[in-house]
Every structure is written in C-alpha cells, then in structure tokens.
Tab-separated table of C-alpha atoms in Angstrom:
chain	number	residue	atom	x	y	z
A	9	VAL	CA	-33.775	16.827	3.867
A	10	ARG	CA	-35.386	14.746	6.732
A	11	ASP	CA	-33.345	11.264	6.217
A	12	PRO	CA	-30.196	12.007	4.547
A	13	VAL	CA	-29.181	8.532	4.680
A	14	ALA	CA	-32.381	7.285	2.831
A	15	LEU	CA	-31.907	10.023	0.291
A	16	ALA	CA	-28.482	9.395	-0.489
A	17	ARG	CA	-29.135	5.649	-0.830
A	18	MET	CA	-31.790	6.389	-3.507
A	19	ALA	CA	-29.568	8.888	-5.204
A	20	ARG	CA	-26.777	6.181	-5.559
A	21	ARG	CA	-29.179	3.589	-6.717
A	22	ALA	CA	-30.635	5.778	-9.248
A	23	PHE	CA	-27.138	6.671	-10.710
A	24	SER	CA	-26.393	2.895	-10.889
A	25	VAL	CA	-29.308	2.235	-13.358
A	26	GLY	CA	-28.698	5.430	-15.320
A	27	LYS	CA	-31.449	7.883	-13.682
A	28	PRO	CA	-30.161	11.414	-13.019
A	29	VAL	CA	-31.570	13.010	-9.947
A	30	ILE	CA	-32.058	16.778	-10.221
A	31	VAL	CA	-32.531	18.768	-6.949
A	32	TYR	CA	-34.211	22.192	-6.546
A	33	LYS	CA	-33.753	22.841	-2.771
A	34	LEU	CA	-34.949	25.711	-0.622
A	35	GLY	CA	-33.567	27.104	2.709
A	36	ARG	CA	-30.630	29.166	1.676
A	37	SER	CA	-31.205	31.343	4.821
A	38	GLU	CA	-28.278	32.781	6.820
A	39	ALA	CA	-30.310	32.396	9.969
A	40	GLY	CA	-28.981	29.175	10.910
A	41	ARG	CA	-25.131	31.186	10.971
A	42	THR	CA	-26.146	32.460	14.512
A	43	LEU	CA	-26.445	29.138	16.130
A	44	ALA	CA	-22.889	28.337	15.037
A	45	VAL	CA	-20.041	28.350	17.496
A	46	SER	CA	-16.790	27.915	15.283
A	47	HIS	CA	-15.904	30.188	12.525
A	48	SER	CA	-16.047	27.214	9.945
A	49	ALA	CA	-19.650	26.353	11.015
A	50	ALA	CA	-20.690	29.680	10.202
A	51	ILE	CA	-19.031	29.829	6.775
A	52	ALA	CA	-20.256	26.313	5.967
A	53	GLY	CA	-23.763	26.764	6.567
A	54	PRO	CA	-26.588	24.674	6.008
A	55	ASP	CA	-26.728	25.446	2.125
A	56	ALA	CA	-22.957	24.911	1.558
A	57	ALA	CA	-23.278	21.592	3.286
A	58	ALA	CA	-26.182	20.892	1.329
A	59	THR	CA	-24.555	21.445	-1.832
A	60	ALA	CA	-21.811	19.328	-0.937
A	61	TYR	CA	-24.078	16.279	0.211
A	62	PHE	CA	-25.743	16.367	-3.290
A	63	ARG	CA	-22.575	16.432	-5.301
A	64	GLN	CA	-20.954	13.434	-3.159
A	65	HIS	CA	-24.066	11.155	-3.696
A	66	GLY	CA	-24.349	12.096	-7.733
A	67	MET	CA	-27.163	14.464	-7.557
A	68	LEU	CA	-27.394	17.840	-9.777
A	69	ARG	CA	-28.280	20.782	-8.033
A	70	VAL	CA	-30.118	23.704	-9.637
A	71	ASP	CA	-30.770	27.185	-8.516
A	72	MET	CA	-33.856	28.192	-10.394
A	73	LEU	CA	-37.178	26.456	-10.422
A	74	GLU	CA	-37.378	26.914	-14.133
A	75	THR	CA	-33.816	25.118	-14.643
A	76	LEU	CA	-35.437	21.898	-13.001
A	77	LEU	CA	-37.886	22.074	-15.506
A	78	GLU	CA	-35.829	22.604	-18.529
A	79	LEU	CA	-32.825	20.805	-17.916
A	80	PRO	CA	-33.553	17.001	-18.078
A	81	PRO	CA	-33.289	16.402	-21.843
A	82	MET	CA	-29.662	17.493	-20.996
A	83	VAL	CA	-28.884	14.495	-18.498
A	84	ILE	CA	-31.365	11.990	-19.606
A	85	GLY	CA	-29.208	9.043	-21.079
A	86	ARG	CA	-25.663	10.668	-20.209
A	87	ARG	CA	-23.160	10.245	-17.395
A	88	PRO	CA	-21.203	13.009	-15.932
A	89	PRO	CA	-18.745	14.851	-17.985
A	90	LEU	CA	-14.952	14.453	-17.588
A	91	GLY	CA	-14.417	18.109	-17.211
A	92	ARG	CA	-16.043	21.415	-16.732
A	93	ARG	CA	-15.593	23.214	-20.234
A	94	ALA	CA	-18.292	24.651	-22.353
A	95	ALA	CA	-18.660	26.124	-26.012
A	96	VAL	CA	-20.849	28.565	-27.141
A	97	LEU	CA	-22.030	28.997	-30.691
A	98	THR	CA	-24.285	31.567	-31.666
A	99	THR	CA	-25.978	33.568	-34.489
A	100	THR	CA	-26.635	36.471	-32.417
A	101	GLY	CA	-23.880	38.496	-30.617
A	102	GLY	CA	-26.291	39.771	-27.922
A	103	GLY	CA	-28.114	36.310	-27.099
A	104	SER	CA	-24.662	34.662	-26.441
A	105	ALA	CA	-23.199	37.691	-24.373
A	106	MET	CA	-26.353	37.110	-21.902
A	107	VAL	CA	-25.293	33.442	-21.819
A	108	VAL	CA	-21.504	33.806	-21.581
A	109	ASP	CA	-21.751	36.375	-18.860
A	110	ARG	CA	-23.844	34.467	-16.589
A	111	LEU	CA	-21.537	31.404	-17.168
A	112	GLY	CA	-18.599	33.463	-16.078
A	113	MET	CA	-20.376	34.638	-12.974
A	114	LEU	CA	-20.917	30.764	-12.249
A	115	GLY	CA	-17.071	30.286	-12.693
A	116	ILE	CA	-17.364	28.630	-16.090
A	117	ASP	CA	-15.099	29.881	-18.973
A	118	THR	CA	-16.146	29.385	-22.355
A	119	LEU	CA	-13.809	27.654	-25.284
A	120	PRO	CA	-12.893	29.940	-28.358
A	121	ALA	CA	-13.157	28.301	-31.606
A	122	PRO	CA	-10.927	25.524	-32.106
A	123	GLN	CA	-8.255	26.353	-35.172
A	124	ARG	CA	-9.316	23.544	-37.363
A	125	LEU	CA	-13.300	24.849	-36.910
A	126	VAL	CA	-11.762	28.445	-38.066
A	127	GLU	CA	-9.915	26.944	-41.006
A	128	ASN	CA	-13.105	24.792	-42.007
A	129	LEU	CA	-15.461	28.086	-41.706
A	130	ALA	CA	-13.025	30.009	-43.847
A	131	GLU	CA	-13.377	27.380	-46.503
A	132	LEU	CA	-17.169	27.951	-46.426
A	133	GLY	CA	-16.669	31.760	-46.634
A	134	VAL	CA	-17.335	32.354	-43.104
A	135	ASN	CA	-14.914	34.292	-40.747
A	136	VAL	CA	-14.929	33.651	-37.040
A	137	ALA	CA	-13.268	36.445	-34.914
A	138	GLU	CA	-11.347	35.446	-31.748
A	139	GLY	CA	-13.156	35.520	-28.371
A	140	PRO	CA	-15.088	33.299	-25.981
A	141	VAL	CA	-17.669	32.429	-28.415
A	142	VAL	CA	-18.036	30.841	-32.095
A	143	ASP	CA	-19.794	33.684	-33.544
A	144	LEU	CA	-21.299	32.962	-37.055
A	145	THR	CA	-23.523	35.861	-36.799
A	146	MET	CA	-22.348	37.504	-39.972
A	147	ALA	CA	-22.973	34.043	-41.741
A	148	GLY	CA	-26.832	34.914	-41.223
A	149	ALA	CA	-28.791	31.675	-41.732
A	150	ASN	CA	-26.056	29.530	-43.326
A	151	ARG	CA	-27.145	26.220	-42.182
A	152	TYR	CA	-24.210	24.435	-43.718
A	153	ALA	CA	-21.639	26.657	-41.477
A	154	TYR	CA	-23.918	26.216	-38.411
A	155	SER	CA	-24.032	22.388	-38.785
A	156	ALA	CA	-20.124	22.348	-39.440
A	157	ALA	CA	-19.553	24.207	-36.326
A	158	LEU	CA	-21.839	22.043	-34.149
A	159	GLU	CA	-20.178	18.990	-35.341
A	160	GLU	CA	-16.525	20.006	-34.599
A	161	LEU	CA	-17.552	21.337	-31.350
A	162	VAL	CA	-19.308	18.212	-30.176
A	163	ASN	CA	-16.516	16.127	-31.215
A	164	ALA	CA	-13.850	18.503	-29.742
A	165	GLU	CA	-11.868	16.545	-27.140
A	166	ASP	CA	-11.441	19.771	-24.594
A	167	CYS	CA	-15.243	20.476	-24.766
A	168	ASP	CA	-17.892	18.963	-22.378
A	169	ALA	CA	-20.938	20.849	-23.398
A	170	VAL	CA	-22.194	23.029	-26.118
A	171	VAL	CA	-24.600	25.778	-25.804
A	172	ALA	CA	-26.413	26.632	-29.011
A	173	VAL	CA	-27.868	30.286	-29.239
A	174	VAL	CA	-30.230	31.029	-31.846
A	175	GLY	CA	-31.446	34.485	-32.642
A	176	SER	CA	-34.421	35.770	-34.567
A	177	SER	CA	-34.321	32.914	-37.083
A	178	ALA	CA	-35.928	30.890	-34.809
A	179	GLN	CA	-38.882	33.025	-34.997
A	180	PHE	CA	-38.976	33.335	-38.602
A	181	HIS	CA	-37.731	29.751	-39.691
A	182	PRO	CA	-38.608	27.510	-37.005
A	183	GLN	CA	-37.359	24.262	-38.367
A	184	THR	CA	-34.609	25.405	-40.386
A	185	ALA	CA	-32.923	27.320	-37.634
A	186	VAL	CA	-33.065	24.213	-35.148
A	187	GLU	CA	-32.666	21.357	-37.571
A	188	PRO	CA	-28.933	21.266	-37.092
A	189	ILE	CA	-29.435	21.314	-33.442
A	190	ILE	CA	-31.888	18.385	-33.291
A	191	ALA	CA	-29.310	16.213	-35.243
A	192	TYR	CA	-27.344	16.055	-31.841
A	193	ALA	CA	-30.472	15.076	-29.538
A	194	GLY	CA	-28.825	11.714	-29.008
A	195	SER	CA	-25.064	12.713	-28.887
A	196	PRO	CA	-22.983	11.609	-25.882
A	197	LYS	CA	-22.156	15.054	-25.306
A	198	PRO	CA	-25.038	17.395	-24.647
A	199	VAL	CA	-26.076	20.219	-26.910
A	200	ALA	CA	-28.387	22.970	-24.953
A	201	ALA	CA	-30.184	25.689	-26.937
A	202	PHE	CA	-31.102	29.113	-26.024
A	203	LEU	CA	-33.378	31.233	-28.339
A	204	VAL	CA	-33.605	34.679	-28.319
A	205	PRO	CA	-35.961	36.093	-28.409
A	206	GLN	CA	-38.512	33.706	-27.448
A	207	ALA	CA	-39.402	31.448	-30.272
A	208	ASP	CA	-42.361	28.859	-28.797
A	209	GLN	CA	-42.570	26.987	-32.084
A	210	SER	CA	-38.887	26.162	-32.259
A	211	LEU	CA	-38.649	25.394	-28.526
A	212	ASP	CA	-41.609	22.911	-29.021
A	213	PHE	CA	-39.503	21.460	-31.834
A	214	LEU	CA	-36.456	21.088	-29.556
A	215	GLY	CA	-38.490	19.826	-26.910
A	216	LYS	CA	-39.934	17.191	-28.608
A	217	ALA	CA	-36.476	16.002	-30.088
A	218	GLY	CA	-35.023	15.759	-26.709
A	219	ILE	CA	-33.065	19.076	-26.773
A	220	ALA	CA	-32.962	21.020	-23.417
A	221	ALA	CA	-34.078	24.242	-24.602
A	222	PHE	CA	-33.979	27.384	-22.289
A	223	ARG	CA	-36.134	30.371	-22.263
A	224	THR	CA	-33.719	32.566	-20.276
A	225	PRO	CA	-29.977	33.126	-20.155
A	226	GLU	CA	-29.940	32.724	-16.408
A	227	ALA	CA	-31.829	29.345	-16.614
A	228	CYS	CA	-29.607	28.138	-19.721
A	229	ALA	CA	-26.376	29.110	-17.418
A	230	ASP	CA	-27.701	27.532	-14.339
A	231	GLY	CA	-28.440	24.280	-16.370
A	232	VAL	CA	-25.081	24.158	-18.097
A	233	ARG	CA	-23.312	24.804	-14.582
A	234	ALA	CA	-25.377	22.241	-12.878
A	235	TYR	CA	-24.388	19.419	-15.842
A	236	LEU	CA	-20.658	20.674	-15.690
A	237	ASP	CA	-20.623	20.240	-12.028
A	238	TRP	CA	-22.144	16.613	-11.977
A	239	ARG	CA	-20.002	13.971	-10.987
A	240	ALA	CA	-20.446	10.295	-10.052
A	241	PRO	CA	-21.204	9.246	-6.255
A	242	ARG	CA	-17.915	9.252	-4.437
A	243	PRO	CA	-17.021	5.504	-3.602
A	244	GLU	CA	-16.890	4.898	-0.013
A	245	PHE	CA	-13.326	4.077	1.562
A	246	PRO	CA	-11.946	2.655	4.640
A	247	PRO	CA	-10.435	4.515	7.291
A	248	GLN	CA	-7.107	6.224	6.552
A	249	THR	CA	-6.261	7.380	10.188
A	250	ASP	CA	-6.222	5.544	13.449
A	251	ILE	CA	-9.213	7.134	15.430
A	252	THR	CA	-8.472	4.777	18.668
A	253	LYS	CA	-6.340	7.451	20.388
A	254	VAL	CA	-8.510	10.304	19.725
A	255	THR	CA	-11.733	8.503	20.879
A	256	GLY	CA	-9.852	7.993	24.125
A	257	GLU	CA	-9.097	11.578	24.388
A	258	LEU	CA	-12.550	12.594	23.997
A	259	CYS	CA	-14.329	9.853	26.062
A	260	ASN	CA	-14.494	12.058	29.165
A	261	LEU	CA	-15.091	15.150	27.310
A	262	ARG	CA	-18.577	16.808	26.904
A	263	GLY	CA	-19.687	20.347	25.596
A	264	GLN	CA	-17.268	22.937	24.744
A	265	VAL	CA	-13.789	21.843	25.933
A	266	ASP	CA	-10.731	23.941	26.808
A	267	LEU	CA	-7.836	24.490	24.554
A	268	LYS	CA	-5.601	22.003	26.110
A	269	SER	CA	-8.080	19.153	25.514
A	270	ALA	CA	-8.906	20.111	22.253
A	271	SER	CA	-5.116	20.485	21.179
A	272	ALA	CA	-4.498	16.820	22.728
A	273	ALA	CA	-7.544	15.471	20.985
A	274	PHE	CA	-6.079	16.880	17.284
A	275	ALA	CA	-2.614	15.620	18.107
A	276	ALA	CA	-4.012	12.147	18.521
A	277	LEU	CA	-5.551	12.584	14.932
A	278	GLY	CA	-1.853	13.172	13.939
A	279	ILE	CA	-1.968	16.677	13.420
A	280	PRO	CA	1.150	18.772	14.368
A	281	GLN	CA	0.657	21.048	17.377
A	282	ALA	CA	2.707	23.875	18.617
A	283	GLU	CA	4.665	22.917	21.598
A	284	ALA	CA	2.594	24.136	24.632
A	285	CYS	CA	1.994	23.667	28.428
A	286	VAL	CA	-0.480	24.683	30.928
A	287	LEU	CA	0.840	27.633	33.020
A	288	ASP	CA	-0.794	28.058	36.742
A	289	ASP	CA	1.474	30.910	37.730
A	290	PRO	CA	2.935	33.192	35.021
A	291	THR	CA	5.194	34.764	37.463
A	292	SER	CA	7.618	31.626	37.250
A	293	GLY	CA	8.170	32.314	33.340
A	294	SER	CA	7.714	30.367	30.286
A	295	PRO	CA	9.095	26.637	30.719
A	296	ILE	CA	9.346	26.196	26.881
A	297	GLY	CA	11.486	29.542	26.404
A	298	TYR	CA	10.524	32.459	24.470
A	299	PRO	CA	9.021	34.031	21.984
A	300	VAL	CA	5.664	32.485	23.009
A	301	ALA	CA	1.907	33.255	23.030
A	302	LEU	CA	-0.322	33.489	25.996
A	303	LYS	CA	-3.782	32.202	25.898
A	304	ALA	CA	-6.696	32.109	28.604
A	305	LEU	CA	-7.681	28.537	29.221
A	306	SER	CA	-11.313	27.995	29.715
A	307	PRO	CA	-14.095	25.858	27.965
A	308	SER	CA	-16.309	28.825	28.021
A	309	LEU	CA	-14.317	30.914	25.441
A	310	ALA	CA	-14.529	29.919	21.875
A	311	HIS	CA	-12.950	32.751	19.967
A	312	LEU	CA	-10.136	33.899	22.314
A	313	THR	CA	-9.220	36.876	20.349
A	314	ASP	CA	-12.444	38.438	20.379
A	315	ALA	CA	-12.360	38.176	24.342
A	316	GLY	CA	-8.936	39.754	24.362
A	317	ALA	CA	-7.618	36.584	25.893
A	318	VAL	CA	-4.569	35.998	23.556
A	319	VAL	CA	-1.377	38.040	23.528
A	320	LEU	CA	1.407	37.140	21.013
A	321	ASP	CA	4.923	37.695	20.539
A	322	ILE	CA	6.092	37.799	24.185
A	323	THR	CA	9.843	37.666	24.762
A	324	ASP	CA	10.475	37.671	28.422
A	325	ARG	CA	9.294	36.879	31.848
A	326	GLU	CA	8.195	40.431	32.560
A	327	ALA	CA	6.092	40.600	29.402
A	328	LEU	CA	4.887	37.221	30.297
A	329	GLN	CA	3.510	38.654	33.574
A	330	ALA	CA	1.970	41.402	31.980
A	331	ALA	CA	0.230	39.819	29.327
A	332	ALA	CA	-1.524	37.433	32.014
A	333	GLU	CA	-2.803	40.457	33.913
A	334	ASN	CA	-3.879	42.076	30.623
A	335	ILE	CA	-5.739	38.746	29.738
A	336	ARG	CA	-7.424	38.572	33.461
A	337	THR	CA	-8.624	42.285	33.047
A	338	ALA	CA	-10.179	41.714	29.568
A	339	ILE	CA	-12.126	38.808	30.664
A	340	ALA	CA	-13.158	40.511	33.784
A	341	SER	CA	-14.574	43.340	31.818
A	342	THR	CA	-15.964	41.323	28.915
A	343	HIS	CA	-17.007	38.053	30.195
A	344	PRO	CA	-17.177	38.257	33.955
A	345	GLN	CA	-18.961	35.024	34.378
A	346	VAL	CA	-16.137	32.975	32.787
A	347	ARG	CA	-13.974	31.034	35.116
A	348	LEU	CA	-10.592	30.982	34.080
A	349	ASP	CA	-8.434	27.794	34.548
A	350	GLY	CA	-5.107	28.784	34.160
A	351	PHE	CA	-3.224	29.889	30.985
A	352	PHE	CA	-1.925	27.930	27.951
A	353	VAL	CA	1.739	29.087	26.786
A	354	GLN	CA	2.319	28.280	23.316
A	355	ARG	CA	5.629	28.493	21.443
A	356	MET	CA	5.209	31.132	18.603
A	357	GLU	CA	5.268	29.791	15.061
A	358	THR	CA	5.296	31.073	11.533
A	359	GLY	CA	4.297	29.953	8.106
A	360	ILE	CA	3.629	31.120	4.696
A	361	ALA	CA	-0.110	30.908	4.957
A	362	GLU	CA	-2.837	30.612	7.478
A	363	VAL	CA	-5.499	27.922	6.936
A	364	LEU	CA	-8.813	27.434	8.783
A	365	LEU	CA	-9.694	23.754	9.027
A	366	GLY	CA	-13.320	22.992	10.400
A	367	TYR	CA	-15.547	20.193	11.185
A	368	ARG	CA	-19.160	20.185	11.639
A	369	HIS	CA	-21.930	17.776	12.290
A	370	ASN	CA	-24.744	19.188	10.157
A	371	PRO	CA	-28.058	17.772	11.126
A	372	GLU	CA	-29.324	17.649	7.678
A	373	THR	CA	-26.511	16.437	5.770
A	374	GLY	CA	-24.234	14.598	8.171
A	375	PRO	CA	-20.862	15.738	8.860
A	376	VAL	CA	-18.673	18.073	6.830
A	377	VAL	CA	-15.062	19.313	6.608
A	378	VAL	CA	-14.206	22.677	5.608
A	379	LEU	CA	-11.147	24.068	4.413
A	380	GLY	CA	-10.467	28.000	3.844
A	381	ALA	CA	-8.142	30.950	4.303
A	382	GLY	CA	-7.821	31.221	8.055
A	383	GLY	CA	-7.390	34.160	10.464
A	384	ILE	CA	-9.601	36.648	11.982
A	385	LEU	CA	-11.092	37.618	8.694
A	386	ALA	CA	-12.076	34.258	7.774
A	387	GLU	CA	-15.733	34.634	8.071
A	388	VAL	CA	-15.737	38.012	6.222
A	389	TYR	CA	-14.198	36.509	3.039
A	390	SER	CA	-16.166	32.980	3.206
A	391	ASP	CA	-13.373	31.545	0.931
A	392	VAL	CA	-13.735	27.826	1.598
A	393	ALA	CA	-14.338	24.513	-0.104
A	394	THR	CA	-16.821	22.066	1.934
A	395	ARG	CA	-16.988	18.306	1.522
A	396	LEU	CA	-18.938	15.588	3.478
A	397	ALA	CA	-16.723	13.906	5.670
A	398	PRO	CA	-14.508	11.993	6.123
A	399	VAL	CA	-12.675	12.377	3.091
A	400	ASP	CA	-9.594	10.930	1.288
A	401	LEU	CA	-6.109	12.817	0.272
A	402	ALA	CA	-7.313	13.056	-3.175
A	403	THR	CA	-10.441	14.935	-2.311
A	404	ALA	CA	-8.127	17.092	0.289
A	405	GLN	CA	-6.083	18.038	-2.634
A	406	GLU	CA	-8.907	19.024	-4.638
A	407	MET	CA	-10.241	21.217	-1.732
A	408	ILE	CA	-6.741	22.873	-1.454
A	409	GLU	CA	-7.249	23.630	-5.480
A	410	GLU	CA	-10.587	25.234	-4.811
A	411	VAL	CA	-9.858	27.977	-2.262
A	412	ALA	CA	-8.399	31.161	-3.881
A	413	GLY	CA	-6.938	32.629	-0.518
A	414	LEU	CA	-4.697	29.234	-0.508
A	415	ALA	CA	-2.753	30.685	-3.649
A	416	PRO	CA	0.413	30.849	-1.396
A	417	VAL	CA	0.491	27.372	-0.525
A	418	ARG	CA	0.213	26.267	-4.174
A	419	GLY	CA	3.196	28.546	-5.224
A	420	TYR	CA	2.411	32.324	-6.035
A	421	ARG	CA	4.197	34.548	-8.514
A	422	SER	CA	7.178	32.304	-8.586
A	423	GLN	CA	7.308	32.108	-4.766
A	424	PRO	CA	8.024	28.679	-3.267
A	425	PRO	CA	4.998	26.753	-2.176
A	426	GLY	CA	3.811	25.470	0.977
A	427	ASP	CA	3.688	21.775	1.820
A	428	ARG	CA	0.467	20.775	0.131
A	429	ASP	CA	0.860	17.274	1.151
A	430	ALA	CA	1.235	17.821	4.659
A	431	LEU	CA	-1.933	20.125	4.434
A	432	ALA	CA	-3.826	17.399	2.811
A	433	ALA	CA	-3.052	14.803	5.358
A	434	ALA	CA	-4.204	17.298	8.128
A	435	VAL	CA	-7.447	17.597	6.126
A	436	GLN	CA	-8.044	14.093	5.671
A	437	ALA	CA	-7.045	13.225	9.236
A	438	PHE	CA	-9.204	16.193	10.728
A	439	SER	CA	-12.398	14.733	8.637
A	440	GLU	CA	-11.700	11.337	10.328
A	441	LEU	CA	-13.823	12.927	13.221
A	442	ALA	CA	-16.841	11.826	11.193
A	443	ARG	CA	-16.313	8.235	12.184
A	444	ILE	CA	-16.344	8.619	15.713
A	445	ALA	CA	-19.753	7.463	16.935
A	446	ARG	CA	-19.423	7.980	20.619
A	447	PRO	CA	-19.001	10.737	21.985
A	448	ARG	CA	-20.084	12.371	18.883
A	449	VAL	CA	-18.146	15.554	17.869
A	450	LEU	CA	-20.525	18.312	16.898
A	451	GLU	CA	-17.925	21.144	15.939
A	452	ALA	CA	-14.267	21.152	15.756
A	453	GLU	CA	-11.957	23.907	14.381
A	454	ILE	CA	-8.215	24.794	13.808
A	455	ASN	CA	-7.605	28.551	12.979
A	456	PRO	CA	-4.805	29.118	12.147
A	457	LEU	CA	-3.329	25.955	11.039
A	458	LEU	CA	-0.082	27.255	9.675
A	459	VAL	CA	1.529	25.985	6.485
A	460	LYS	CA	5.087	25.879	6.348
A	461	HIS	CA	7.429	25.165	3.221
A	462	ASP	CA	7.994	21.686	5.283
A	463	GLY	CA	5.096	20.644	7.213
A	464	VAL	CA	1.941	22.240	8.997
A	465	VAL	CA	1.263	23.021	12.798
A	466	ALA	CA	-1.788	24.090	14.754
A	467	VAL	CA	-1.666	26.983	16.989
A	468	ASP	CA	-5.278	26.927	17.921
A	469	ALA	CA	-8.010	24.413	18.632
A	470	LEU	CA	-11.846	24.500	19.245
A	471	LEU	CA	-13.890	21.498	19.955
A	472	VAL	CA	-17.582	20.965	20.885
A	473	VAL	CA	-18.642	17.284	21.867
A	474	ALA	CA	-22.191	16.170	22.511
A	475	GLU	CA	-23.497	16.057	26.028
C-alpha cells in the first residue's frame, strides 16, 4: 500500500456507489517485528494494521487467491451484513463438516436448524438431527425439502449468510441439484455453494446464475468469513480529547523519551497515572511513602524489566537503597553504555486486570491503536484488538469485547467486572495521539494499564517521537 490515503478514498467512493472492493494482500511476514521498540508494535505488526485499515475503509480482505476469484458473486449488489452468523445446509455430511470445521477455525459459529424449519421438514417426512448444520443427507435428492430449507434459512432473522453444500448429486443431476440454489441468486441475503466432489457443469450453472460457487472448503470458509467481517466504512468523527496539553508536553521531545516525560504526556491525555516522582538520591527514602516501585530513569531503556531496572513492592528506606544498588549493578552488567538519569519512584497499585495499550504509526496504513492483555507475556499471547487511530468510545468498547484475555474486565465466572467505561475512555484518549501532526508520535505504550473495579491507572509508559 504505497498511498494509503488515496486507496482509502477510492474504497470509500466505491462503497458509496455500491461497488464492493475485495483485497488479496501479500506481505504477512513477521520480519518487521524485529524493528519494533514497543510490545504493541511487535504484536500489531504490518499485517494486523493492514487488516484494520481495510476493514475501516469498507474493503473485504481474503486470505486465499482462489477466494478472490470466487467471492465476487456473493457481494455484488449487496451491502455488509448486520451480524456474523451463518447457516449450513447440506446433503452430504462429510462435505459440510469440511466447511463447518474451517468456519470454526475462523471464529464463525454455524446456526442449528430453526424449530419452525424442523417442523416443516417433518411434515415432508424429513427428520433433521440437532447439530451445527441443517443436514438433509437422509432425504437424498428431495428437492422440495431442499427448497423449503433454503427458503426458511434465507428468511431467518438470526442468519446473515447461507452455505449450501451439495454432494454427488451435483455431478449426476447438475440442473436438478443446483436449481433450488439458483433461485436465490438475487436475494438480499447471500447463498454460497460448495460442491463435493467437484462438479464442473453444476459450477458453471451456478456461476452463470450469479451464485458464488467454491471448489474447496477452505476457499468457501474464507469467502463466507470475509463477507461476514465486511462492514461499512467507519465515519469520520471530531476530536473527543483536548490534545493541546499533550502537544505542549511533546514539543521539546525527540526520539525515545524517559519514563517521567512519557508519563507526563499520557497524563496530559487524561489517562490516570500512578503517583510518582523523580528520585536523585535513594538514601533519602521515598517522598511518597510506601510500598513503592523503583525504576531506572533513562531514555535508552525501552523495556525496564528485561534490563533488571525495576524493583517492586519496596516497603522501607533500606529496601529502597538496596533496590537502587541492584538496579545500578544490573544496568552496568547488561547495558554498560546506558546513562542513568536517576530513579523513578512510583506508588504500588493493584487492579483486577493488566492491560496493554499501544499506539504505532504504521508507514503503510497510518496510525493504529492496540488493546490486549498486558504484562511481560504480552508478546507471547498476541491476544490483541487493532484499529486505525483515532477511535471513538463505541469502537473502544468493541475492542474490549474482542480480547479473550480481558475476560476479568468484562466479568468472569460471576466475579465483579472492571471499569469498562474507564478503560474505553483510556483507549479513546490514547488513540488521539494520531491527531498530533508535529511532532509525530511513532510509538507509544502503557504496559500495564491496571483496570480496577472503579477506574484505571497507568504504571508504565513508553514513548518514541519522530526526530
């Protein structure tokens, strides 16, 4: 993507006149992660940013070249679905299992047969077993049962797309097998077809009628997933955070900045920070009381824990002095070239969940904001939601829903939830870094941001500003 602004403008214009844009993009390499400073930049690499970019501007992204060629009939003349629910109708158990299995791997659950359909089919002498598909295998080539099932699923309010899986009858009775499917070529709700084994004549009938017909279960699932993930371009919205203060905090900063300056910038965005101060002489004790955390103050250290430059749960002056000596020793051993500008003493805070909140200016797509489960294992789990920045509060809430590791924030196993509104407000405020033109923020991260039952508080800060 050499010109993201122009491509976005084109995609939005195409959507406005009813022309879907389907994207197949190369470049899923992980090599770019080695250039990232922050955890969030490593997790939300170029590919995650690209996916967020395409989605925000109303484009459908497919993973397979075959899908690119077979998907168009499914989206031509249609608008994005309201939900993300699919039904699978089949006359071959094995063929439907191939598709359902792939859909499940892509995070899409299939709907069981609606009760009214079960009753209608029973009147036709067809019994439908409970399960993730509407299986008409035992009905054989009963076109009346197949047509009745298709009609019911296409009109079902809780269904957004229907996948018709046809077995060997597609080879031996081409027209008869696909005729009920062709009847729904122009329906508002798309019907896709997967034929197993491959039946070229039936595929030809379907293609000419305007039905998306897939040759493999992988392409079928990829196409259905792309359609169900399709959304209208997100509208532009005015600033929701006053960035005047943070712009002032950044005006004299360049490169990777120290913890004190990064914390001040994030505080200017309105994100609560743990009480802290700079300590030049640890022998004097902590001016903010105990327990505290002690951290090295240097713009050259991005990840303090990795350098042994953090000591937690310090309870008195003697422990504070010992912690300072341990930090000096660790830095001299692991990073002898680093200049230590003092110490950052910070009040210990607790919460019900640790969150990673990140921002990065991606050269291919523009700025992105990242939300995920925080802590030292953030990169290991890569459990994040990524969006183009800035985001509004509704999008921030949507991101919270996406991250599996934030179950404690949402309320898990009858446990009281965290303050989701405060977390969403922090995500939204952090994303406003995208509105600062000069100096440009290249990377920013809070890891962790502690979510409490009432409010949030940042206990770490990383910031990189363009030179």
